[in-house]
Amino acid sequence: TKAVEAVLEAKEELKDLIDIQVVAFAQSGFFVDLESESLIRKSLDMGCDLVGG
């Protein structure tokens, strides 16, 4: 997603100044929104560090 791309870009630009961990978070929940799982997987494939809950 564009938001994940932007955050990962900021992480890369600031890596010499600060350690940033990017968390993929299923805001609607896995069981309510059927698209959540695929978005989380895509976010992790893009470079997110963790899954939040």
XYZ file of N, CA and C in Angstrom:
159
model
N 0.835 -1.184 0.000
C 0.000 0.000 0.000
C 0.877 1.244 0.000
N 0.302 2.357 -0.362
C 1.066 3.609 -0.401
C 1.536 4.029 0.986
N 0.712 3.780 1.995
C 1.095 4.157 3.361
C 2.305 3.352 3.824
N 2.291 2.062 3.558
C 3.423 1.212 3.945
C 4.678 1.650 3.193
N 4.551 1.917 1.918
C 5.694 2.385 1.130
C 6.282 3.658 1.724
N 5.436 4.594 2.109
C 5.901 5.871 2.663
C 6.624 5.672 3.991
N 6.078 4.838 4.849
C 6.705 4.600 6.154
C 8.039 3.874 5.983
N 8.082 2.893 5.092
C 9.332 2.177 4.855
C 10.384 3.092 4.233
N 9.962 4.021 3.404
C 10.887 5.000 2.830
C 11.461 5.896 3.926
N 10.617 6.342 4.837
C 11.088 7.165 5.956
C 12.046 6.370 6.836
N 11.733 5.103 7.071
C 12.611 4.240 7.867
C 13.998 4.172 7.241
N 14.047 3.989 5.926
C 15.323 3.906 5.214
C 16.081 5.231 5.291
N 15.382 6.331 5.102
C 16.029 7.648 5.119
C 16.590 8.003 6.494
N 15.973 7.497 7.550
C 16.366 7.854 8.911
C 17.191 6.782 9.618
N 17.575 5.731 8.904
C 18.212 4.580 9.547
C 19.507 4.916 10.279
N 20.206 5.959 9.881
C 21.438 6.347 10.562
C 21.178 7.171 11.822
N 19.949 7.635 11.997
C 19.605 8.487 13.135
C 18.777 7.781 14.197
N 17.938 6.831 13.767
C 16.994 6.218 14.695
C 16.618 4.824 14.196
N 16.352 3.916 15.142
C 15.855 2.581 14.795
C 14.338 2.630 14.759
N 13.761 2.243 13.645
C 12.308 2.250 13.476
C 11.850 0.837 13.160
N 10.825 0.378 13.860
C 10.176 -0.888 13.540
C 8.789 -0.568 12.997
N 8.481 -1.127 11.852
C 7.200 -0.873 11.201
C 6.271 -2.044 11.502
N 5.098 -1.722 12.030
C 4.134 -2.738 12.451
C 2.935 -2.738 11.507
N 2.640 -3.906 10.946
C 1.422 -4.086 10.151
C 0.289 -4.384 11.133
N -0.763 -3.594 11.066
C -1.847 -3.694 12.045
C -3.179 -3.849 11.325
N -3.891 -4.926 11.630
C -5.209 -5.165 11.023
C -6.252 -4.380 11.808
N -6.487 -3.157 11.397
C -7.364 -2.259 12.137
C -8.783 -2.800 12.280
N -9.297 -3.430 11.235
C -10.668 -3.959 11.282
C -10.732 -5.346 11.901
N -9.596 -5.956 12.113
C -9.558 -7.305 12.664
C -9.539 -8.356 11.566
N -8.937 -9.489 11.878
C -8.813 -10.565 10.897
C -10.141 -11.233 10.590
N -11.019 -11.310 11.563
C -12.249 -12.074 11.391
C -13.408 -11.231 10.874
N -13.294 -9.925 10.968
C -14.355 -9.038 10.496
C -14.142 -8.678 9.027
N -12.915 -8.346 8.674
C -12.584 -7.921 7.313
C -11.789 -9.030 6.629
N -12.379 -9.664 5.644
C -11.744 -10.800 4.983
C -10.490 -10.412 4.207
N -10.327 -9.140 3.889
C -9.152 -8.680 3.148
C -7.955 -8.420 4.066
N -8.175 -8.399 5.371
C -7.110 -8.061 6.318
C -5.909 -8.987 6.205
N -6.157 -10.280 6.112
C -5.035 -11.220 6.060
C -4.147 -10.961 4.845
N -4.750 -10.755 3.690
C -3.936 -10.523 2.494
C -3.175 -9.199 2.590
N -3.780 -8.184 3.192
C -3.081 -6.906 3.367
C -1.909 -7.033 4.335
N -2.102 -7.797 5.404
C -1.012 -8.021 6.362
C 0.128 -8.767 5.680
N -0.203 -9.816 4.949
C 0.836 -10.584 4.239
C 1.583 -9.697 3.235
N 0.859 -8.879 2.510
C 1.482 -7.970 1.544
C 2.401 -6.984 2.263
N 1.942 -6.447 3.393
C 2.747 -5.499 4.165
C 4.037 -6.145 4.657
N 3.946 -7.384 5.120
C 5.144 -8.094 5.565
C 6.085 -8.355 4.394
N 5.537 -8.723 3.255
C 6.359 -8.938 2.060
C 7.057 -7.653 1.622
N 6.412 -6.519 1.867
C 6.986 -5.226 1.490
C 8.117 -4.813 2.427
N 8.131 -5.369 3.661
C 9.212 -5.039 4.576
C 8.810 -4.660 5.983
N 7.526 -4.726 6.322
C 7.125 -4.453 7.704
C 7.808 -5.454 8.629
N 8.126 -5.019 9.832
C 8.886 -5.836 10.767
C 8.021 -6.745 11.631
N 6.827 -6.291 11.965
C 5.988 -6.988 12.943
C 4.528 -6.948 12.539
N 3.742 -7.808 13.189
C 2.286 -7.757 13.068
C 1.742 -7.378 14.433
N 0.923 -6.328 14.475
C 0.324 -5.880 15.733
C -1.093 -6.400 15.856
N -1.615 -6.305 17.068
C -2.972 -6.798 17.258
C -3.680 -6.113 18.373
